[in-house]
Each structure stands twice: as C-alpha cells, then as structure tokens.
Amino acid sequence: MVDINAEGNDMSSLFRPPAISSAIGVLDRSLFSKTINLAAAAVADKKKISAWRQTLQRQGTLLTAERISSIVTHPDKTLAAQGTKCLLLDPKVKAEVPETWTSTIQDGVASKEIGIVPYTLSLDYDYWTHEDVMRSLLPPDLRDSHDGIPGGFNQAGHVAHMNLRDAFLPYKKLIAEVILDKNQAIKTVINKVANVGTESEFRTFAYEVLAGPDDLNVEVRENNCSFRFDYSKVYWNSKLEGEHRRLVDIFKPGEVVCDVMAGIGPFAIPAGKKGVFVWANDYNPESYRYMEENIKRNKVDQYVRPFNQDGRTFIREAADMVYTASVNGEYAVSGPSRRVKRSQHPNSNTADNSMPIPEPKREPVPPTISHFVMNLPATAITFLSHFRGVYAAREELFVPHTSTKLPLVHVHCFAAKADDDTPLIDICERISAEIGVEMKLGEAENAKEVSVLEVRNVAPNKLMFCASFRLPPEVAFAARV
C-alpha cells in the first residue's frame, strides 16, 4: 500500500495510480492500494451539510475528484454511529495548519458549525479505470511508440473482441484480465489472430480466448431488436449500429428493400419492424440460419424473407421475386398495437366500448424494389455489374410511366484516407467501371451522381464509406445476358 501525504502534491499526482513494475502477464491487484491524507470538515448539524457543501464548492475548497463523493462518514466511529458527516476538502487545506483555512472555514470552526479533522482516503484497485491500470502496468516506451494503451474492443453481447498489435501480445493476458475487471457486461475476451476474410469467405475470423470461458453464443440488442448468434460463425460489428440505424431511417413503411449481404439481419430486422418489406440474403449458411431465427424472435416474418444465395445471383432474382409477389397479390397484415388492444379489452379500466377496435390493414407488396443494400465493403462494388438488366423489359413500372423511381443502391466500400476528395472520386470511378456508366461525385438523387458518406475508421490509413446512387436507366433496362 502506498501512503501519500497531501502536502506538496497537486490533484493530478495525488489521484494517479501507483507506479508498478509488474512481471509480464501478472496482475497483482493489491499493489493498487493507495491512501491519501486529507482534511475534512465535520458538520455538526446534519441539516446544514448541503449548505456547507455549496459554500465550500463555490470557494474552491471542496475536494473535486472523479468518482469520489465529497460527503463521507466521520472517521471517528462513535460520531459516525451518530450519523455525523464530513465534507472532504481540497488537498491545499491541511487539518493541522490553520493558516491554510479560508476565512469561511475559520468562522465555521469558531462558531462550532464545523470542525476540521484529518481524514485518510483509501483507494484500491476497484477505484482505478481501465486506462489508469494499463498506464501503470505497461512500459512507458511501449505506450509512447504505439499510440497509448490498447483499450478499444468490439463488443458482441458478453464478448470483447480485440485486435492487438504485435507489440502488445506479450501482455495480452494481462490486458484481457483488466478488461474483465473493468467491464461488468464482459465475460469473455478474445483476440483476432487473422484478418477477417483471410481464412473464410464469410468474414469470420480465427481467434484465441484470452480470458473467460470459450463461449461465443451471444445475445445483442440493437435498434430495438434482439439478435442471438454464435459470434465465431457469423459477421457482426457493433460499431456499425449507427450506420444500420441511418439506412433504416431512410426506408419508408410499405417499400421493398433488397439486402444483398444481410448477415444475421441488422438492417433487415429493424426495417421489418417499421413495416418495410425486406428480401434479405446472405451467402453464409450460418448467417442465414441465425437470420431466420432472429426474424421469428423479433416477429417480423410477415415483412422479412430470408435467402441463402450468392449475392450476384440474388440481385436479379430478388427483383423478379418481388414483382411476382406483387402480381400474385401478396401482402402483410398490420393490426392495432398491443397498447390499443389492451385499452379496448372489456376488462381494461380504460376501455371505451364506443370506440371500435381498428380492423387489420392489408399492406400489399409493391412491384418494385426501392433500395438495394450491399454491406460487404471489401468486394461489394464488384457485384454492381450484376445490376445490368435487373428490370429489363419492365420500363412501364417506372418514371415516366409511373411516379416510381428506379432503386437507390447503397454500396459499402473501403478507401484510403486523404485530405481531399481523392478517395471519393476513386469510389465513383470504381462504380463506373462496374456498371458501365460514368458516375460523378454529387447527390444520389441526381442522375448519374453518387453521394459518398464516411462511415467509420477501419485502420490508420483506411476508411469505410457508403456510396449511394440511383440506378441509371441504361443499366436497369439493359438486355439481360
């Protein structure tokens, strides 16, 4: 245990964890115990605690430290038993040195409203944050040469998934232990040992368990939906929750969305919940299986239809299937919400029998797809050539024959970082090469223009983007090969 006298120390050093020389991979939590000698104002009248706290805070003499309450029980056991409380004071105030007391404190002592007493503040391992602990355990030269400490991870349910740099691998068990300690929701920590897609075309990855049980069956809640899956068998990235929400917010109830690389359904299932028809496909049989289960779990099977095909084939087949479903008069039935049903139940206290329960409403499947989503950033752009002829001989379904526009395509992709528009222009050129029509950077609603949105950082020099564009007529209506 480290004993610190507050005299001569500023706040930053007082509340810094002890410097620890630890053997590689060894976490001795007892070494993080630390005591700090402070002064405290014992308030005689319990009713005046709040007033004195505000006064001392305004004067800057109240202790203000993260995760430490300024109100504590009296260090004297007898007084503590009587309920006497103390206010911890800033380290510059010394109990044994009245010269450090402000005039307000001196007046409070003189009037016997408060008394200044020594107080020993004890901190242990539980107090320090993950970053505090790692800064104490990892060698400074290692931190300095590798941009600080390895604290980031991708979380899927109870699993923390790390991608440690080689330099930190000797400390991997130590790092994992601290993550478990400092994140109550985490039960298992794994480290990726190969790049996504290196060993599997399904974007799964080889991993090693660093801490906790080898249990990757997880449950995740995202965008008001529940997903269960084996994290080792499918692709999931919680850092994409915002992107999932952004696109789902664009979709309108009653539209049809074709999710070409749907995974386990992070776009499809929330869209289905808002009444969007989704033809959702994934090439990975395990993703397809879990998507089926999650569609049922979230009760969106009227709106979301799962498929297990190669995306290239699925693009055209989905357009044909949607058209056939519409011609055949297929529909979803939407009834009143559970809240409305409960309010109209005869046994309900709020029942208004004069108000009839709304009849279920039929929502027909429209004949065309409004959006294609292609979330396979490594290769999705190469699938775009298969849009050629997707609506061959069906021009009458779209403008100018109807008010329906050709589908918006949202294709995710990677590109290098740059300080200008070079990556965005490069993405447009790659799209142009695949669909055979020159596309320029601009607004997706304008003919032959692409809007490109940055989604997230992937690596120091690599970004993920989403490129959106309206499918050009010369592509959609071209003759099928």
Short mmCIF file of C-alpha atoms in Angstrom, two decimals:
data_model
loop_
_atom_site.label_atom_id
_atom_site.label_comp_id
_atom_site.label_asym_id
_atom_site.label_seq_id
_atom_site.Cartn_x
_atom_site.Cartn_y
_atom_site.Cartn_z
CA MET A 1 0.00 0.00 0.00
CA VAL A 2 1.25 3.42 -0.94
CA ASP A 3 0.81 6.19 1.67
CA ILE A 4 0.54 9.70 0.25
CA ASN A 5 0.63 12.89 2.27
CA ALA A 6 -1.37 15.60 0.54
CA GLU A 7 1.21 18.27 1.30
CA GLY A 8 3.24 19.31 -1.69
CA ASN A 9 1.16 17.32 -4.17
CA ASP A 10 -1.26 18.62 -6.76
CA MET A 11 -4.53 16.90 -7.62
CA SER A 12 -3.23 15.21 -10.76
CA SER A 13 -0.44 13.43 -8.91
CA LEU A 14 -2.49 12.58 -5.82
CA PHE A 15 -5.14 10.76 -7.79
CA ARG A 16 -2.76 9.00 -10.11
CA PRO A 17 -2.36 5.24 -9.59
CA PRO A 18 0.88 3.95 -8.10
CA ALA A 19 3.76 3.26 -10.46
CA ILE A 20 4.05 -0.52 -10.64
CA SER A 21 6.78 -2.74 -12.01
CA SER A 22 4.88 -5.87 -12.85
CA ALA A 23 6.10 -9.09 -14.39
CA ILE A 24 4.69 -9.69 -17.87
CA GLY A 25 1.23 -11.20 -17.62
CA VAL A 26 0.97 -10.83 -13.82
CA LEU A 27 -1.77 -8.70 -12.28
CA ASP A 28 -1.34 -8.08 -8.56
CA ARG A 29 -4.38 -6.03 -7.61
CA SER A 30 -3.13 -5.40 -4.08
CA LEU A 31 -0.38 -3.16 -5.45
CA PHE A 32 -3.00 -0.61 -6.49
CA SER A 33 -3.95 0.25 -2.89
CA LYS A 34 -3.22 3.85 -2.02
CA THR A 35 -4.03 6.18 0.87
CA ILE A 36 -4.26 9.96 0.64
CA ASN A 37 -4.12 12.14 3.74
CA LEU A 38 -6.69 14.93 3.51
CA ALA A 39 -8.61 17.31 5.74
CA ALA A 40 -12.36 17.10 6.22
CA ALA A 41 -14.98 19.49 7.55
CA ALA A 42 -17.19 17.73 10.11
CA VAL A 43 -20.61 19.38 10.03
CA ALA A 44 -22.29 19.47 13.43
CA ASP A 45 -25.85 19.93 12.13
CA LYS A 46 -26.85 17.28 9.56
CA LYS A 47 -29.36 19.68 8.04
CA LYS A 48 -26.55 22.06 7.07
CA ILE A 49 -24.50 19.54 5.05
CA SER A 50 -25.90 20.72 1.73
CA ALA A 51 -25.42 24.42 2.51
CA TRP A 52 -21.82 23.92 3.61
CA ARG A 53 -21.12 21.77 0.58
CA GLN A 54 -22.31 24.51 -1.76
CA THR A 55 -20.33 27.17 0.11
CA LEU A 56 -17.08 25.21 0.05
CA GLN A 57 -17.60 24.29 -3.59
CA ARG A 58 -18.06 27.94 -4.59
CA GLN A 59 -14.84 28.86 -2.75
CA GLY A 60 -12.88 26.04 -4.38
CA THR A 61 -12.04 24.38 -1.07
CA LEU A 62 -14.18 21.26 -1.57
CA LEU A 63 -12.50 18.13 -2.93
CA THR A 64 -13.46 17.59 -6.57
CA ALA A 65 -12.14 14.27 -7.82
CA GLU A 66 -13.68 11.89 -10.31
CA ARG A 67 -15.68 9.00 -8.84
CA ILE A 68 -15.18 10.23 -5.23
CA SER A 69 -18.05 11.61 -3.20
CA SER A 70 -17.19 14.72 -1.23
CA ILE A 71 -19.60 13.62 1.56
CA VAL A 72 -18.26 10.86 3.82
CA THR A 73 -18.98 9.45 7.27
CA HIS A 74 -16.95 10.86 10.18
CA PRO A 75 -13.65 9.00 10.71
CA ASP A 76 -14.43 8.72 14.42
CA LYS A 77 -16.51 5.56 14.89
CA THR A 78 -18.61 6.99 17.72
CA LEU A 79 -19.54 10.10 15.73
CA ALA A 80 -20.05 8.02 12.61
CA ALA A 81 -22.53 5.86 14.54
CA GLN A 82 -24.39 9.03 15.45
CA GLY A 83 -24.66 9.89 11.76
CA THR A 84 -22.14 12.73 11.67
CA LYS A 85 -21.00 13.52 8.12
CA CYS A 86 -17.86 15.19 6.82
CA LEU A 87 -17.02 17.11 3.67
CA LEU A 88 -13.69 16.23 2.09
CA LEU A 89 -11.55 19.29 1.45
CA ASP A 90 -9.13 20.21 -1.29
CA PRO A 91 -5.56 18.95 -0.61
CA LYS A 92 -4.33 22.52 -0.12
CA VAL A 93 -6.32 22.65 3.14
CA LYS A 94 -4.41 21.00 5.99
CA ALA A 95 -6.21 19.97 9.16
CA GLU A 96 -3.19 20.71 11.33
CA VAL A 97 -2.32 24.02 9.67
CA PRO A 98 -5.00 26.67 10.38
CA GLU A 99 -3.11 29.09 8.13
CA THR A 100 -4.40 27.05 5.16
CA TRP A 101 -8.02 27.52 6.20
CA THR A 102 -10.11 30.15 4.43
CA SER A 103 -11.88 32.81 6.46
CA THR A 104 -15.16 30.96 5.92
CA ILE A 105 -13.71 27.79 7.36
CA GLN A 106 -12.19 29.70 10.26
CA ASP A 107 -15.54 31.36 11.00
CA GLY A 108 -17.31 27.99 10.80
CA VAL A 109 -14.85 26.48 13.27
CA ALA A 110 -15.18 29.47 15.61
CA SER A 111 -18.97 29.17 15.60
CA LYS A 112 -18.66 25.39 16.08
CA GLU A 113 -20.76 24.74 12.96
CA ILE A 114 -17.88 22.69 11.59
CA GLY A 115 -14.71 21.10 12.85
CA ILE A 116 -11.62 20.36 10.75
CA VAL A 117 -10.33 16.82 11.20
CA PRO A 118 -7.71 14.65 9.47
CA TYR A 119 -9.18 12.13 7.02
CA THR A 120 -7.44 9.18 5.39
CA LEU A 121 -8.91 8.44 1.96
CA SER A 122 -8.25 4.84 0.90
CA LEU A 123 -8.28 3.89 -2.76
CA ASP A 124 -7.88 0.37 -4.13
CA TYR A 125 -7.86 -1.45 -7.46
CA ASP A 126 -11.61 -1.01 -7.93
CA TYR A 127 -11.26 2.77 -7.99
CA TRP A 128 -8.89 2.99 -10.95
CA THR A 129 -10.17 2.96 -14.52
CA HIS A 130 -9.00 0.57 -17.20
CA GLU A 131 -6.78 3.29 -18.62
CA ASP A 132 -5.30 4.06 -15.17
CA VAL A 133 -4.39 0.42 -14.59
CA MET A 134 -2.90 -0.13 -18.03
CA ARG A 135 -0.80 3.03 -17.77
CA SER A 136 0.65 1.65 -14.54
CA LEU A 137 1.34 -1.82 -15.91
CA LEU A 138 2.58 -1.25 -19.45
CA PRO A 139 6.11 0.07 -20.02
CA PRO A 140 6.09 3.79 -20.96
CA ASP A 141 8.25 3.23 -24.05
CA LEU A 142 5.74 0.69 -25.37
CA ARG A 143 2.84 3.09 -24.86
CA ASP A 144 4.69 6.00 -26.43
CA SER A 145 5.71 4.13 -29.55
CA HIS A 146 2.29 2.57 -30.15
CA ASP A 147 -0.17 5.43 -29.63
CA GLY A 148 -1.03 4.89 -25.99
CA ILE A 149 -2.68 1.84 -24.50
CA PRO A 150 -4.77 -0.90 -26.14
CA GLY A 151 -8.23 -0.21 -24.75
CA GLY A 152 -10.57 -0.46 -27.72
CA PHE A 153 -12.56 -3.57 -28.49
CA ASN A 154 -15.61 -4.60 -30.46
CA GLN A 155 -18.31 -5.89 -28.13
CA ALA A 156 -20.86 -8.55 -29.04
CA GLY A 157 -23.01 -9.40 -26.06
CA HIS A 158 -20.73 -10.68 -23.30
CA VAL A 159 -17.73 -10.99 -25.65
CA ALA A 160 -14.98 -8.38 -26.06
CA HIS A 161 -13.16 -8.83 -29.36
CA MET A 162 -9.70 -7.26 -29.55
CA ASN A 163 -7.28 -6.87 -32.41
CA LEU A 164 -3.98 -6.41 -30.57
CA ARG A 165 -0.84 -5.16 -32.26
CA ASP A 166 2.14 -7.49 -32.16
CA ALA A 167 3.98 -5.28 -29.68
CA PHE A 168 1.25 -5.80 -27.06
CA LEU A 169 0.93 -9.57 -27.47
CA PRO A 170 3.32 -10.36 -24.56
CA TYR A 171 0.81 -8.52 -22.32
CA LYS A 172 -2.37 -9.95 -23.88
CA LYS A 173 -3.48 -11.97 -20.84
CA LEU A 174 -2.89 -9.00 -18.57
CA ILE A 175 -4.86 -6.68 -20.85
CA ALA A 176 -7.74 -9.18 -21.01
CA GLU A 177 -7.87 -9.56 -17.22
CA VAL A 178 -8.20 -5.82 -16.75
CA ILE A 179 -10.95 -5.64 -19.39
CA LEU A 180 -12.92 -8.29 -17.50
CA ASP A 181 -12.40 -6.45 -14.21
CA LYS A 182 -13.48 -3.07 -15.53
CA ASN A 183 -16.45 -4.09 -17.70
CA GLN A 184 -19.16 -5.94 -15.82
CA ALA A 185 -21.01 -6.95 -19.00
CA ILE A 186 -17.91 -8.67 -20.43
CA LYS A 187 -17.41 -12.35 -19.57
CA THR A 188 -15.07 -13.47 -22.38
CA VAL A 189 -12.18 -11.66 -24.07
CA ILE A 190 -10.85 -12.86 -27.41
CA ASN A 191 -8.13 -11.67 -29.75
CA LYS A 192 -8.28 -11.94 -33.52
CA VAL A 193 -5.35 -13.95 -34.88
CA ALA A 194 -6.06 -13.49 -38.61
CA ASN A 195 -7.64 -10.83 -40.79
CA VAL A 196 -11.39 -11.04 -41.41
CA GLY A 197 -11.92 -12.99 -44.60
CA THR A 198 -8.37 -14.37 -44.72
CA GLU A 199 -9.49 -17.84 -43.71
CA SER A 200 -13.20 -17.59 -44.54
CA GLU A 201 -15.20 -16.05 -47.37
CA PHE A 202 -17.94 -15.45 -44.80
CA ARG A 203 -15.97 -12.75 -42.92
CA THR A 204 -15.48 -14.95 -39.87
CA PHE A 205 -12.06 -14.98 -38.20
CA ALA A 206 -9.70 -17.18 -36.25
CA TYR A 207 -9.42 -16.17 -32.59
CA GLU A 208 -7.88 -17.09 -29.27
CA VAL A 209 -9.56 -16.79 -25.88
CA LEU A 210 -7.55 -14.51 -23.59
CA ALA A 211 -9.86 -14.55 -20.56
CA GLY A 212 -13.12 -16.16 -19.54
CA PRO A 213 -14.90 -19.20 -21.00
CA ASP A 214 -14.76 -20.11 -24.69
CA ASP A 215 -18.44 -19.24 -25.11
CA LEU A 216 -19.28 -17.10 -28.12
CA ASN A 217 -23.03 -17.69 -28.13
CA VAL A 218 -24.18 -14.13 -27.56
CA GLU A 219 -27.30 -12.02 -27.40
CA VAL A 220 -27.20 -8.42 -28.60
CA ARG A 221 -29.81 -5.67 -28.57
CA GLU A 222 -29.57 -3.11 -31.33
CA ASN A 223 -32.08 -0.62 -32.70
CA ASN A 224 -34.87 -2.09 -30.52
CA CYS A 225 -34.27 -5.59 -31.83
CA SER A 226 -32.80 -8.71 -30.23
CA PHE A 227 -30.20 -10.84 -32.02
CA ARG A 228 -28.81 -14.20 -30.92
CA PHE A 229 -25.93 -15.89 -32.71
CA ASP A 230 -22.60 -17.66 -32.42
CA TYR A 231 -20.06 -14.87 -32.86
CA SER A 232 -17.46 -17.32 -34.18
CA LYS A 233 -19.66 -18.35 -37.12
CA VAL A 234 -21.09 -15.08 -38.44
CA TYR A 235 -20.04 -11.49 -39.03
CA TRP A 236 -21.15 -8.88 -36.51
CA ASN A 237 -19.76 -5.43 -35.79
CA SER A 238 -21.44 -3.35 -33.08
CA LYS A 239 -19.54 -0.29 -34.30
CA LEU A 240 -21.91 -0.25 -37.28
CA GLU A 241 -25.04 0.30 -35.19
CA GLY A 242 -25.21 3.95 -36.24
CA GLU A 243 -24.91 3.02 -39.93
CA HIS A 244 -27.61 0.38 -39.55
CA ARG A 245 -29.90 2.99 -37.97
CA ARG A 246 -29.08 5.64 -40.60
CA LEU A 247 -30.18 3.49 -43.53
CA VAL A 248 -33.20 2.01 -41.76
CA ASP A 249 -34.37 5.56 -41.04
CA ILE A 250 -34.29 6.26 -44.79
CA PHE A 251 -36.56 3.32 -45.63
CA LYS A 252 -40.30 4.01 -45.67
CA PRO A 253 -43.03 1.64 -44.49
CA GLY A 254 -44.52 -0.28 -47.40
CA GLU A 255 -41.36 -0.04 -49.53
CA VAL A 256 -39.28 -3.04 -50.55
CA VAL A 257 -35.61 -3.26 -49.65
CA CYS A 258 -33.25 -5.88 -51.06
CA ASP A 259 -30.46 -6.58 -48.56
CA VAL A 260 -27.92 -8.44 -50.66
CA MET A 261 -25.39 -9.21 -47.89
CA ALA A 262 -27.74 -9.20 -44.92
CA GLY A 263 -25.66 -11.08 -42.35
CA ILE A 264 -27.96 -12.00 -39.44
CA GLY A 265 -30.24 -9.05 -40.21
CA PRO A 266 -29.04 -5.81 -38.56
CA PHE A 267 -30.55 -3.79 -41.44
CA ALA A 268 -33.38 -6.16 -42.36
CA ILE A 269 -34.97 -6.86 -38.98
CA PRO A 270 -35.24 -3.24 -37.72
CA ALA A 271 -36.59 -2.31 -41.16
CA GLY A 272 -39.17 -5.07 -40.91
CA LYS A 273 -40.24 -3.73 -37.52
CA LYS A 274 -41.19 -0.42 -39.12
CA GLY A 275 -43.26 -2.13 -41.82
CA VAL A 276 -40.69 -2.29 -44.62
CA PHE A 277 -40.69 -5.38 -46.83
CA VAL A 278 -37.18 -6.85 -46.96
CA TRP A 279 -35.80 -9.59 -49.18
CA ALA A 280 -32.74 -10.43 -47.07
CA ASN A 281 -29.93 -12.63 -48.34
CA ASP A 282 -26.63 -13.94 -47.04
CA TYR A 283 -24.25 -16.43 -48.60
CA ASN A 284 -23.10 -17.80 -45.23
CA PRO A 285 -25.40 -20.72 -44.24
CA GLU A 286 -24.85 -19.93 -40.56
CA SER A 287 -25.84 -16.28 -41.06
CA TYR A 288 -28.93 -17.44 -42.93
CA ARG A 289 -29.84 -19.83 -40.09
CA TYR A 290 -29.46 -17.18 -37.39
CA MET A 291 -31.27 -14.62 -39.53
CA GLU A 292 -34.23 -16.99 -39.79
CA GLU A 293 -34.25 -17.43 -36.01
CA ASN A 294 -33.96 -13.70 -35.35
CA ILE A 295 -36.75 -12.88 -37.80
CA LYS A 296 -39.06 -15.12 -35.77
CA ARG A 297 -37.73 -13.85 -32.44
CA ASN A 298 -38.50 -10.27 -33.44
CA LYS A 299 -41.83 -11.21 -35.04
CA VAL A 300 -41.12 -9.64 -38.43
CA ASP A 301 -41.66 -12.73 -40.59
CA GLN A 302 -44.53 -11.02 -42.43
CA TYR A 303 -42.12 -8.42 -43.73
CA VAL A 304 -38.66 -10.03 -43.85
CA ARG A 305 -37.94 -13.00 -46.12
CA PRO A 306 -34.55 -14.73 -45.70
CA PHE A 307 -32.49 -16.26 -48.51
CA ASN A 308 -29.18 -18.11 -48.76
CA GLN A 309 -27.72 -17.40 -52.18
CA ASP A 310 -24.73 -15.88 -53.89
CA GLY A 311 -25.38 -12.14 -53.92
CA ARG A 312 -24.63 -11.84 -57.61
CA THR A 313 -27.48 -14.18 -58.47
CA PHE A 314 -29.76 -12.77 -55.82
CA ILE A 315 -29.77 -9.19 -57.17
CA ARG A 316 -31.75 -10.14 -60.28
CA GLU A 317 -33.77 -12.91 -58.68
CA ALA A 318 -34.96 -10.63 -55.88
CA ALA A 319 -36.27 -8.09 -58.38
CA ASP A 320 -38.17 -10.87 -60.16
CA MET A 321 -39.47 -12.37 -56.90
CA VAL A 322 -40.74 -9.03 -55.62
CA TYR A 323 -42.56 -8.40 -58.91
CA THR A 324 -44.13 -11.87 -58.81
CA ALA A 325 -45.19 -11.43 -55.19
CA SER A 326 -46.89 -8.16 -56.08
CA VAL A 327 -48.64 -9.61 -59.14
CA ASN A 328 -49.85 -12.53 -57.01
CA GLY A 329 -51.36 -10.10 -54.53
CA GLU A 330 -49.15 -10.97 -51.58
CA TYR A 331 -49.42 -8.71 -48.55
CA ALA A 332 -48.71 -8.25 -44.86
CA VAL A 333 -51.41 -7.70 -42.28
CA SER A 334 -50.91 -4.95 -39.75
CA GLY A 335 -53.35 -4.71 -36.87
CA PRO A 336 -53.70 -2.36 -33.90
CA SER A 337 -50.81 -2.17 -31.46
CA ARG A 338 -50.83 -4.18 -28.24
CA ARG A 339 -51.42 -0.93 -26.33
CA VAL A 340 -54.55 -0.22 -28.34
CA LYS A 341 -55.75 -3.80 -27.91
CA ARG A 342 -55.24 -3.64 -24.15
CA SER A 343 -57.08 -0.31 -23.90
CA GLN A 344 -60.09 -1.77 -25.76
CA HIS A 345 -60.21 -5.03 -23.79
CA PRO A 346 -63.50 -5.39 -21.87
CA ASN A 347 -61.61 -5.92 -18.60
CA SER A 348 -59.49 -2.83 -19.07
CA ASN A 349 -60.09 0.12 -16.76
CA THR A 350 -59.61 2.46 -19.70
CA ALA A 351 -61.84 0.58 -22.14
CA ASP A 352 -64.04 2.78 -24.31
CA ASN A 353 -66.59 0.45 -25.86
CA SER A 354 -67.86 3.23 -28.07
CA MET A 355 -64.56 3.16 -29.96
CA PRO A 356 -64.35 0.08 -32.20
CA ILE A 357 -61.01 -1.71 -32.45
CA PRO A 358 -59.47 -0.85 -35.84
CA GLU A 359 -59.69 -3.58 -38.42
CA PRO A 360 -56.43 -5.23 -39.52
CA LYS A 361 -54.93 -3.48 -42.52
CA ARG A 362 -53.54 -5.24 -45.56
CA GLU A 363 -50.23 -3.87 -46.82
CA PRO A 364 -49.63 -5.12 -50.38
CA VAL A 365 -46.15 -5.91 -51.65
CA PRO A 366 -45.28 -3.26 -54.27
CA PRO A 367 -43.91 -4.47 -57.61
CA THR A 368 -40.50 -2.78 -57.39
CA ILE A 369 -37.54 -2.54 -55.04
CA SER A 370 -36.86 0.92 -53.59
CA HIS A 371 -33.42 0.25 -52.09
CA PHE A 372 -30.58 -2.23 -52.52
CA VAL A 373 -28.19 -2.52 -49.56
CA MET A 374 -24.75 -4.06 -50.14
CA ASN A 375 -22.78 -4.20 -46.90
CA LEU A 376 -19.73 -6.19 -47.95
CA PRO A 377 -17.17 -3.37 -48.10
CA ALA A 378 -14.21 -5.46 -49.27
CA THR A 379 -15.90 -6.59 -52.51
CA ALA A 380 -19.45 -5.22 -52.82
CA ILE A 381 -18.56 -2.83 -55.66
CA THR A 382 -17.56 -5.83 -57.80
CA PHE A 383 -21.17 -7.09 -57.57
CA LEU A 384 -22.55 -3.99 -59.30
CA SER A 385 -22.16 -5.37 -62.82
CA HIS A 386 -24.99 -7.80 -61.99
CA PHE A 387 -27.49 -4.94 -61.88
CA ARG A 388 -27.33 -4.82 -65.65
CA GLY A 389 -30.79 -5.81 -66.90
CA VAL A 390 -32.29 -6.11 -63.42
CA TYR A 391 -35.51 -4.54 -64.75
CA ALA A 392 -35.16 -5.49 -68.41
CA ALA A 393 -38.46 -5.11 -70.32
CA ARG A 394 -40.16 -3.59 -67.26
CA GLU A 395 -39.78 0.09 -68.07
CA GLU A 396 -43.53 0.60 -67.58
CA LEU A 397 -43.08 0.20 -63.82
CA PHE A 398 -41.02 3.36 -63.50
CA VAL A 399 -40.89 7.05 -64.36
CA PRO A 400 -42.19 8.44 -66.71
CA HIS A 401 -44.88 5.73 -66.92
CA THR A 402 -45.50 5.87 -63.15
CA SER A 403 -44.28 8.01 -60.26
CA THR A 404 -41.89 5.24 -59.10
CA LYS A 405 -38.19 5.97 -59.36
CA LEU A 406 -35.52 3.38 -60.07
CA PRO A 407 -33.93 1.89 -56.91
CA LEU A 408 -31.32 3.59 -54.80
CA VAL A 409 -28.23 1.44 -54.38
CA HIS A 410 -26.26 1.74 -51.13
CA VAL A 411 -22.90 0.04 -51.54
CA HIS A 412 -20.34 -0.07 -48.72
CA CYS A 413 -16.67 0.01 -49.58
CA PHE A 414 -13.18 0.77 -48.31
CA ALA A 415 -10.86 3.53 -49.48
CA ALA A 416 -7.64 5.15 -48.35
CA LYS A 417 -7.63 8.23 -46.16
CA ALA A 418 -6.83 11.56 -47.78
CA ASP A 419 -7.19 15.26 -47.07
CA ASP A 420 -9.12 15.88 -50.28
CA ASP A 421 -11.82 14.19 -52.39
CA THR A 422 -9.44 11.67 -53.95
CA PRO A 423 -10.97 8.62 -52.17
CA LEU A 424 -14.49 9.73 -53.06
CA ILE A 425 -13.61 10.22 -56.71
CA ASP A 426 -11.87 6.85 -56.71
CA ILE A 427 -15.04 5.19 -55.41
CA CYS A 428 -17.09 6.83 -58.18
CA GLU A 429 -14.61 5.59 -60.78
CA ARG A 430 -14.78 2.05 -59.41
CA ILE A 431 -18.58 2.14 -59.54
CA SER A 432 -18.50 3.49 -63.10
CA ALA A 433 -16.18 0.71 -64.23
CA GLU A 434 -18.53 -1.97 -62.86
CA ILE A 435 -21.86 -0.65 -64.18
CA GLY A 436 -20.51 0.70 -67.47
CA VAL A 437 -21.87 4.21 -66.97
CA GLU A 438 -19.81 7.22 -65.94
CA MET A 439 -20.84 8.32 -62.45
CA LYS A 440 -19.72 11.58 -60.85
CA LEU A 441 -19.44 12.65 -57.23
CA GLY A 442 -22.56 14.55 -56.21
CA GLU A 443 -26.06 13.88 -54.90
CA ALA A 444 -27.67 10.46 -55.14
CA GLU A 445 -30.98 11.89 -56.36
CA ASN A 446 -29.30 13.48 -59.39
CA ALA A 447 -28.89 11.39 -62.49
CA LYS A 448 -25.51 9.67 -62.74
CA GLU A 449 -24.26 11.14 -59.46
CA VAL A 450 -23.03 9.36 -56.34
CA SER A 451 -23.16 10.62 -52.77
CA VAL A 452 -20.36 9.16 -50.65
CA LEU A 453 -20.63 9.18 -46.86
CA GLU A 454 -17.81 8.31 -44.48
CA VAL A 455 -18.98 5.56 -42.10
CA ARG A 456 -16.01 4.89 -39.80
CA ASN A 457 -12.28 4.47 -39.39
CA VAL A 458 -11.12 0.93 -40.07
CA ALA A 459 -7.34 1.32 -39.84
CA PRO A 460 -4.85 4.21 -39.57
CA ASN A 461 -4.98 4.76 -43.33
CA LYS A 462 -8.26 3.11 -44.22
CA LEU A 463 -11.87 4.30 -44.06
CA MET A 464 -15.23 2.65 -44.66
CA PHE A 465 -17.69 4.54 -46.86
CA CYS A 466 -21.25 4.13 -48.09
CA ALA A 467 -21.78 5.18 -51.70
CA SER A 468 -25.40 5.78 -52.74
CA PHE A 469 -26.73 6.35 -56.24
CA ARG A 470 -29.91 5.98 -58.25
CA LEU A 471 -29.60 3.06 -60.67
CA PRO A 472 -29.22 4.54 -64.20
CA PRO A 473 -31.96 3.53 -66.70
CA GLU A 474 -29.39 2.30 -69.24
CA VAL A 475 -28.22 -0.20 -66.61
CA ALA A 476 -31.60 -1.23 -65.17
CA PHE A 477 -33.31 -1.70 -68.56
CA ALA A 478 -30.40 -3.21 -70.46
CA ALA A 479 -30.94 -6.58 -72.10
CA ARG A 480 -30.03 -9.47 -69.84
CA VAL A 481 -27.12 -11.56 -70.95
#
